[in-house]
Short mmCIF file of C-alpha atoms in Angstrom, two decimals:
data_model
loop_
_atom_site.label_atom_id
_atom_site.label_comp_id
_atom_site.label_asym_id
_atom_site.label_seq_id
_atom_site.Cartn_x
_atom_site.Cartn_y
_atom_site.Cartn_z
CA UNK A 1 -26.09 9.05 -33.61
CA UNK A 2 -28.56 7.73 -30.92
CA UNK A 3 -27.42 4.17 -31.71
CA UNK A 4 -24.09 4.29 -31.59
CA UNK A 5 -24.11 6.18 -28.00
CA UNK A 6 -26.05 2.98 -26.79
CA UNK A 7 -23.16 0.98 -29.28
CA UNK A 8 -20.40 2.49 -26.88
CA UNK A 9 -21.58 2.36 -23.76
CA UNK A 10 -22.77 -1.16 -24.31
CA UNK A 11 -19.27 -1.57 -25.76
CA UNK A 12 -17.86 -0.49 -22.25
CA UNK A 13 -20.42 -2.22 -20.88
CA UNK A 14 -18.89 -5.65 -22.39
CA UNK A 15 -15.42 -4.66 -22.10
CA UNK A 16 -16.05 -4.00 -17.79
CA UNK A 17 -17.99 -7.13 -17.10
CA UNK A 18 -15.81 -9.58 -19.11
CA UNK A 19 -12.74 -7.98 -17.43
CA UNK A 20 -14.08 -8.34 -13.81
CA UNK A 21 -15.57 -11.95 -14.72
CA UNK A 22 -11.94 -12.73 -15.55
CA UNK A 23 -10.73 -11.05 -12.93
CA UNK A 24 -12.86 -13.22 -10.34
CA UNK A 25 -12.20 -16.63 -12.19
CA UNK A 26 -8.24 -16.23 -11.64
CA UNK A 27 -8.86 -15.29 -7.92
CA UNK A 28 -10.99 -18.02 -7.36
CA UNK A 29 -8.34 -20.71 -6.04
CA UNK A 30 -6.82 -17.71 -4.43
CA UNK A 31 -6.84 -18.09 -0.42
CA UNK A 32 -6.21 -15.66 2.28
CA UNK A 33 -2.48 -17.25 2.57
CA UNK A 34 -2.01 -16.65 -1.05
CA UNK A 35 -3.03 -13.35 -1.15
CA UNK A 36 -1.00 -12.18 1.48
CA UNK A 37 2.46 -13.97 0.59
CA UNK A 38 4.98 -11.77 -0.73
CA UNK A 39 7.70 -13.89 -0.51
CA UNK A 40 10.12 -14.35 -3.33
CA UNK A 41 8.24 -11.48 -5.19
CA UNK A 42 11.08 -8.60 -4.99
CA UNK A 43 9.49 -5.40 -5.81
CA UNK A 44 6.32 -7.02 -6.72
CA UNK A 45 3.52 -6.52 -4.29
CA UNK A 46 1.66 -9.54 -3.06
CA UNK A 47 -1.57 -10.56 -4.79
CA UNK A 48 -3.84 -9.05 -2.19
CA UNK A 49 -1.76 -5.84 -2.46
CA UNK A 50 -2.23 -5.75 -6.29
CA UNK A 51 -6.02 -6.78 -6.16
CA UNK A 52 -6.77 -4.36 -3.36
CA UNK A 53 -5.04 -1.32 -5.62
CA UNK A 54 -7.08 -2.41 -8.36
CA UNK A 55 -10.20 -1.99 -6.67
CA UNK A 56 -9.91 0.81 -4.52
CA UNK A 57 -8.65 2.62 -8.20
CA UNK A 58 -11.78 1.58 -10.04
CA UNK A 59 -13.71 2.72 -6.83
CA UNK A 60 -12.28 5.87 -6.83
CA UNK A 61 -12.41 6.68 -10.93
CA UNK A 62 -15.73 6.29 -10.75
CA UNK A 63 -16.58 8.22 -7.61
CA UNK A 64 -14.50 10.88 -9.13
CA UNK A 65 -16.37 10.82 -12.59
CA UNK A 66 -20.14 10.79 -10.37
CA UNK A 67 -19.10 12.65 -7.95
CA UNK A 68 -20.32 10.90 -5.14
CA UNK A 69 -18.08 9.22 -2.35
CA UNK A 70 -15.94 6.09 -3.11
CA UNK A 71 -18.38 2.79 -2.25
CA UNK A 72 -15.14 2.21 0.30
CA UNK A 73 -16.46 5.13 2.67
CA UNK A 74 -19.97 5.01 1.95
CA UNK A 75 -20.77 1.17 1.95
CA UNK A 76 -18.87 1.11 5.07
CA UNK A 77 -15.94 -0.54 3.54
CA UNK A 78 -12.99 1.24 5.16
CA UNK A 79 -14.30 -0.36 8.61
CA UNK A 80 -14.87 -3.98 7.40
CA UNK A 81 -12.04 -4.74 5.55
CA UNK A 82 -9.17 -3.31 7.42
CA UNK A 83 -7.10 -1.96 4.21
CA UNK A 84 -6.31 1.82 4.14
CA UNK A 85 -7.11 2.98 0.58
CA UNK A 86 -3.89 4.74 -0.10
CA UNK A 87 -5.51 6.73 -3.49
CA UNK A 88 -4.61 5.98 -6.86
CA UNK A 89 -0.70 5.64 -6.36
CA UNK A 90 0.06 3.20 -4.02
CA UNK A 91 3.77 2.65 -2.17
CA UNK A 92 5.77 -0.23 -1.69
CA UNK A 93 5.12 0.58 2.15
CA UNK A 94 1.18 0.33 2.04
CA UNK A 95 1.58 -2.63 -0.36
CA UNK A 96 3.46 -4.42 2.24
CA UNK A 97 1.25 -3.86 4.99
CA UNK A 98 -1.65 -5.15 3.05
CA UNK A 99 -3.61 -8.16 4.77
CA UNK A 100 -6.53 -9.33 2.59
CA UNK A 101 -9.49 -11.34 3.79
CA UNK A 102 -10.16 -12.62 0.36
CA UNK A 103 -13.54 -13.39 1.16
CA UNK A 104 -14.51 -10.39 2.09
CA UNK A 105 -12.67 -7.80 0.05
CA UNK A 106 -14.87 -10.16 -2.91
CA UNK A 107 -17.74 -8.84 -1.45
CA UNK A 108 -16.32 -5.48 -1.75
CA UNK A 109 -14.87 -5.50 -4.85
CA UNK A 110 -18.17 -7.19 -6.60
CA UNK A 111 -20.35 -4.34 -5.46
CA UNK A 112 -17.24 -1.74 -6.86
CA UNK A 113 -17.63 -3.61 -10.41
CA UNK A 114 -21.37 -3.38 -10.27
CA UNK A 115 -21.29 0.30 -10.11
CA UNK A 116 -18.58 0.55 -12.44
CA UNK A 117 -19.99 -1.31 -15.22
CA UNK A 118 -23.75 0.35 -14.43
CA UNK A 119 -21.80 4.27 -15.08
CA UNK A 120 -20.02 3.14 -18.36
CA UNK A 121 -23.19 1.36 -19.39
CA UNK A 122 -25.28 4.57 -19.00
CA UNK A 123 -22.33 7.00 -20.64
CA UNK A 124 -23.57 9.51 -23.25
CA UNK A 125 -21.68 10.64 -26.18
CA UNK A 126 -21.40 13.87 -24.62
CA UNK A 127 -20.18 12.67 -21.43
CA UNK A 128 -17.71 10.51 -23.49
CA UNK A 129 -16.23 13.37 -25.38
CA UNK A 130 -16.58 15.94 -22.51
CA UNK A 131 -12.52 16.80 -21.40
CA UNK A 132 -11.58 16.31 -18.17
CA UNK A 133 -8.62 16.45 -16.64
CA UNK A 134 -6.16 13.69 -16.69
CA UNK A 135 -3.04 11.97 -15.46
CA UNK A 136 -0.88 14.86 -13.87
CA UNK A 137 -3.45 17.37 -14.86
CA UNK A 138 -3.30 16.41 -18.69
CA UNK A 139 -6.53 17.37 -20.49
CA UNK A 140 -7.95 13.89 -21.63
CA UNK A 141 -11.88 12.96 -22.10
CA UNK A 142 -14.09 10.12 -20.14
CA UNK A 143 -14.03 7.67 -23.05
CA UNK A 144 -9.63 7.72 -22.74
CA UNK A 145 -9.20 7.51 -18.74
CA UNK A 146 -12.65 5.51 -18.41
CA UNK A 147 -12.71 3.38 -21.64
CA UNK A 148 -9.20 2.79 -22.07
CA UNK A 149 -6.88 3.88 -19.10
CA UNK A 150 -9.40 1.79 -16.80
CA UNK A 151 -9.61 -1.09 -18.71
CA UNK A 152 -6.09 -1.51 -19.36
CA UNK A 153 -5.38 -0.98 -15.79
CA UNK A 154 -7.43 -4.05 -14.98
CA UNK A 155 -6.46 -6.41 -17.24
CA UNK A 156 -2.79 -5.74 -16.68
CA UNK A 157 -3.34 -6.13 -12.85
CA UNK A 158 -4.77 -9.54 -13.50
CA UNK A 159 -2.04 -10.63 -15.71
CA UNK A 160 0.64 -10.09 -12.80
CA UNK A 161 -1.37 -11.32 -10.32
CA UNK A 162 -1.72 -14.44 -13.19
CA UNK A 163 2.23 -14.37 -13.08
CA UNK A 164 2.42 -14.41 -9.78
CA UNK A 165 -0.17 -17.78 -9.13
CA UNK A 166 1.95 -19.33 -11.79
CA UNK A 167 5.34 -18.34 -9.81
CA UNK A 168 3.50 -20.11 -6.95
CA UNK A 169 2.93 -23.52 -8.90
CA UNK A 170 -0.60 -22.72 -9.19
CA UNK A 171 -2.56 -22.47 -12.64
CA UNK A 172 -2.81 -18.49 -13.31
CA UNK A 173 -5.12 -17.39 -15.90
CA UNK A 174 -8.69 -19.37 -15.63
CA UNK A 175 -8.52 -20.65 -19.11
#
């Protein structure tokens, strides 16, 4: 059993860091002006509203799962970057108020991934299986909201803000 608790947490591991590589490559052509424009987008948020959400949700997943204070509050994030974190749900009201320095929300975001993918790395079996509760109070374990949930979450974020770039005339995924 020893070997495949190192299996899965290497697993998320993987799964984490090739997601946030991703992430970063289609992002990379991706300026302040970009970010920001929501124009044409209807109900869509802009890319820097939908990047920003991502983040600040991985940030606070993992805080919540460590216990320990979101890397936005404690890193001195909140300050620097200008962008209330509005929680896990965000509104079409905070999304449109959202003005990203790019530059610097990478910075941000880079040291969020970092702890992310050092937690799932260092996951036991026990802390995978341990229930916890979920969406809307829901029982659900770490592995599901951590190793599934979370991953999804990012990966679908990048595909609309993919969808978006290519809306824009610009090439979206990095591939």
């Amino acid at each position: 059993a020893g070997g495949s608790v190192m299996e899965v947490g290497g697993l998320l591991r993987a799964q984490y860091t090739q997601g946030h590589q991703l992430f970063q490559g289609v992002l990379a052509d991706v300026d302040d002006a970009v970010a920001n424009d929501a124009s044409g987008l209807g109900t869509v948020g802009s890319i820097g509203s939908i990047y920003a959400h991502t983040v600040f949700t991985e940030d606070l997943l993992v805080s919540g799962f460590t216990g320990k204070p979101p890397l936005y509050t404690a890193g001195g994030w909140a300050a620097r970057i200008a962008v209330p974190m509005p929680g896990i749900q965000q509104t079409a009201e905070w999304a449109a108020g959202v003005r990203l320095d790019v530059s610097l929300f990478n910075d941000y975001a880079k040291q969020v991934w970092a702890a992310t993918e050092d937690f799932v790395g260092g996951l036991s079996s026990a802390d995978l299986e341990r229930e916890i509760p979920g969406p809307g109070g829901r029982p659900s374990t770490l592995l599901t909201l951590i190793g599934n949930v979370g991953v999804i979450h990012l990966n679908e974020h990048m595909g609309e803000i993919a969808a978006i770039k290519g809306m824009r005339g610009l090439k979206g995924l990095s591939f």
